[in-house]
Coordinates of C-alpha atoms in Angstrom, one line a residue:
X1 CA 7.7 10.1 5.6
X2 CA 3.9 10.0 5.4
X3 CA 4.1 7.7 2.5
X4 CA 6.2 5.2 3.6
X5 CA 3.5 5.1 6.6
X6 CA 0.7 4.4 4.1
X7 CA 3.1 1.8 2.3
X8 CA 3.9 0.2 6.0
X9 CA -0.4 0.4 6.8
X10 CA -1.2 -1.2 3.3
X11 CA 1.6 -4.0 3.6
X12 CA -0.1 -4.8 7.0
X13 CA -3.1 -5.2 5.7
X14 CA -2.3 -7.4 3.1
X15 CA -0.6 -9.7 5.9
X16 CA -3.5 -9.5 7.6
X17 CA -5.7 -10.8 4.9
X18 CA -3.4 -13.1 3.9
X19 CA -3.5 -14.6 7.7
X20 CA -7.2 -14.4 7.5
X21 CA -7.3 -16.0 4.3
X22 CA -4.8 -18.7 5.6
X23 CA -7.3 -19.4 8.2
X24 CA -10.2 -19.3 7.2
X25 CA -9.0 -21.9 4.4
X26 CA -8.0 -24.5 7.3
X27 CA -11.7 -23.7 8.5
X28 CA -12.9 -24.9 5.1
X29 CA -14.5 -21.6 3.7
X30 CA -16.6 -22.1 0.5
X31 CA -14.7 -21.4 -2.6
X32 CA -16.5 -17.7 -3.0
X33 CA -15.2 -16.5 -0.7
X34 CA -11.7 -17.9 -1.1
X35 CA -11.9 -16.3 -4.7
X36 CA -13.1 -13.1 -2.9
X37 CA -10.1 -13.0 -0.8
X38 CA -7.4 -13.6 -3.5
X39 CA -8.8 -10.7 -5.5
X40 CA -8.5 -8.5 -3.0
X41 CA -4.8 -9.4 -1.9
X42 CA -4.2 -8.7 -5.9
X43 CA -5.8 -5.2 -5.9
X44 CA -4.1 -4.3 -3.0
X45 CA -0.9 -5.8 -3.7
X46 CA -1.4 -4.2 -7.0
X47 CA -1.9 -0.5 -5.0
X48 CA 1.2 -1.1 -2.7
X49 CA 3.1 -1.7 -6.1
X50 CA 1.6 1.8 -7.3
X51 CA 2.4 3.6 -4.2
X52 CA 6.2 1.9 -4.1
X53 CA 6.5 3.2 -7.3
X54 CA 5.8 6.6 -6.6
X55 CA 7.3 7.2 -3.0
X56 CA 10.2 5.8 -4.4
X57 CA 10.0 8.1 -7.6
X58 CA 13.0 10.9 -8.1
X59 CA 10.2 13.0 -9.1
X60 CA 8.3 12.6 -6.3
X61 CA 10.6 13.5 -4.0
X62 CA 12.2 16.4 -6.2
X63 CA 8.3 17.8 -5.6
X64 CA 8.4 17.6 -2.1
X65 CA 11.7 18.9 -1.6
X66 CA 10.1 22.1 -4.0
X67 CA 7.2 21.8 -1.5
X68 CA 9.6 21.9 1.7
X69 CA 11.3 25.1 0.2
X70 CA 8.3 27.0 -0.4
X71 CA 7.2 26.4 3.6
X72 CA 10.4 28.1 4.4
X73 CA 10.3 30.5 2.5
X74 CA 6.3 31.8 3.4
X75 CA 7.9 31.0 7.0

């Protein structure tokens, strides 16, 4: 659950930047900048990718079912 909060805080940051980027364009921001921007949106699409990959990995949650089990059973 926590990771699919990270992967729904990340996306929104990338729309964010994306809106920012989007407006700041229409506001004629110097090419820098621009450049700047689109890097980042690839990094972090690049991260959200990662993290997709793992939340969404058997292993993953094969470890935190393991994880779950040992809370109940110190419990």
């Amino acid at each position: 659950m926590t990771a699919i909060a990270i992967v729904a805080i990340i996306a929104w940051a990338i729309v964010s930047i994306t809106d920012s980027v989007k407006t700041k364009k229409s506001n004629k921001v110097s090419d820098k900048a621009s450049k700047a921007y689109e890097a980042e949106i690839a990094s972090l699409k690049e991260r959200v990718s990662v993290l997709e990959k793992i939340v969404t990995d058997e292993k993953y949650d094969l470890k935190k079912q393991f994880a779950d089990l040992e809370k109940d059973k110190v419990a």
